[in-house]
XYZ file of N, CA and C in Angstrom:
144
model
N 0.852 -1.173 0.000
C 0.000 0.000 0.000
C 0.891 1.228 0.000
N 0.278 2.436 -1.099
C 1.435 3.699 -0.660
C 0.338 4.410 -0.419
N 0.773 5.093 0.815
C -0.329 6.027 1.440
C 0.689 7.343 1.260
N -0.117 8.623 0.634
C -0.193 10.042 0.626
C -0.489 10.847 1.193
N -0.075 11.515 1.789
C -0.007 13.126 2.753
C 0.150 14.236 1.687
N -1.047 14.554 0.898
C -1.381 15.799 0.002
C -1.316 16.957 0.444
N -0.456 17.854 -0.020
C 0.145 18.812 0.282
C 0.089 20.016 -0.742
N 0.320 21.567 -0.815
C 0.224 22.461 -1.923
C 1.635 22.099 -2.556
N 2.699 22.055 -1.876
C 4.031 22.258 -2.678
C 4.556 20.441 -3.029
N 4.746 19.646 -1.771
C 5.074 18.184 -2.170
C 4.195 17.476 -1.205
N 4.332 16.398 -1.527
C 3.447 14.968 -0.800
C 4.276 14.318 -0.310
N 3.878 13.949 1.032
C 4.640 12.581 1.761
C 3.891 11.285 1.620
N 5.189 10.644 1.018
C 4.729 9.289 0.596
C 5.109 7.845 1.985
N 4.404 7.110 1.851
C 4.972 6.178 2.876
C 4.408 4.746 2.223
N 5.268 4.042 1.798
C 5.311 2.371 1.366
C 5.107 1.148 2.335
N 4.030 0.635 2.653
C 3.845 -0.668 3.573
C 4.173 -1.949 3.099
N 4.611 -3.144 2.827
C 4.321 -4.627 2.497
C 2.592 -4.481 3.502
N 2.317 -5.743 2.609
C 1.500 -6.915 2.756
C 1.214 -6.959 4.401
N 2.369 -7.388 5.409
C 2.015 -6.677 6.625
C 2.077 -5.753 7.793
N 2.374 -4.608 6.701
C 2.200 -3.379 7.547
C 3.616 -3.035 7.691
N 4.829 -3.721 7.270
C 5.894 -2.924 7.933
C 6.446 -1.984 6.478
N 6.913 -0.899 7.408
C 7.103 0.226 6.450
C 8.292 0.284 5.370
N 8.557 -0.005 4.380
C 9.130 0.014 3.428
C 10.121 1.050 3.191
N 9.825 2.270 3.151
C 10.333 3.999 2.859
C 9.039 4.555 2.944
N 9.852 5.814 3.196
C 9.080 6.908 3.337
C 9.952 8.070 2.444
N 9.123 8.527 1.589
C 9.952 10.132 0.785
C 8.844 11.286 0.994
N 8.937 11.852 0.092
C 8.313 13.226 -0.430
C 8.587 13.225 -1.951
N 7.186 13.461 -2.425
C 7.302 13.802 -4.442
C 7.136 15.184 -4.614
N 7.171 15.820 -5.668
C 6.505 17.300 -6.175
C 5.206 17.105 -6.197
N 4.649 17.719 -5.919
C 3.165 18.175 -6.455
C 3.261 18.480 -7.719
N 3.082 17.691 -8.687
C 3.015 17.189 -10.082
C 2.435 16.528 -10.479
N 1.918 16.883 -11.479
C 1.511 15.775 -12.595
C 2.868 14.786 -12.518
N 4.067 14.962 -12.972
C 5.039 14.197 -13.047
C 5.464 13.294 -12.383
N 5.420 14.196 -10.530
C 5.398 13.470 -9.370
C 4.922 12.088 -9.281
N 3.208 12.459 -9.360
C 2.077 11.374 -9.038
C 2.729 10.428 -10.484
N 2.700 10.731 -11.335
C 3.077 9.641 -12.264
C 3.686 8.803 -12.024
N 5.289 9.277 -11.629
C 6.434 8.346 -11.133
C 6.020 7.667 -10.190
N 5.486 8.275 -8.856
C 5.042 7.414 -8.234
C 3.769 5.834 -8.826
N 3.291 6.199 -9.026
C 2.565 5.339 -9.678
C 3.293 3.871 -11.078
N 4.357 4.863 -11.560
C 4.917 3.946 -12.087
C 5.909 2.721 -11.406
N 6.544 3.354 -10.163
C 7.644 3.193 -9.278
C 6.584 2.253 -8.590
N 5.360 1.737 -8.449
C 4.706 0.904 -7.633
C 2.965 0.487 -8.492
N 3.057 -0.223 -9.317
C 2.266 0.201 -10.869
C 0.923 -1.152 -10.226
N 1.318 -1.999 -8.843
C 0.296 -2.739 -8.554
C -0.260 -2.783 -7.015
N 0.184 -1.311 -6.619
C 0.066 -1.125 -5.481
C -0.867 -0.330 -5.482
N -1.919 -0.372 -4.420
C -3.196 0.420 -4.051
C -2.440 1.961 -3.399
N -3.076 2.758 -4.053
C -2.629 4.008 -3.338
C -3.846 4.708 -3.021
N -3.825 5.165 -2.400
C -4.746 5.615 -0.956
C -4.401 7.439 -0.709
């Protein structure tokens, strides 16, 4: 699961496995570009 903290300037991102333990945590741009990569960077993961 990647869960989002929507923001005006960037988003905090945070990556779980399957059970719950945390993977990474970053920050993207507030982008079109941003959200893309992200999405590509995790293309079967539920984002929330």
């Amino acid at each position: 699961m990647v869960g989002v903290d929507l923001s005006d300037k960037k988003h905090q991102i945070c990556v779980l496995d399957k059970s719950g333990t945390t993977l990474s945590e970053r920050t993207i741009p507030n982008s079109y570009a941003g959200l893309e990569k992200l999405s590509a960077d995790y293309p079967e993961a539920l984002i929330a």
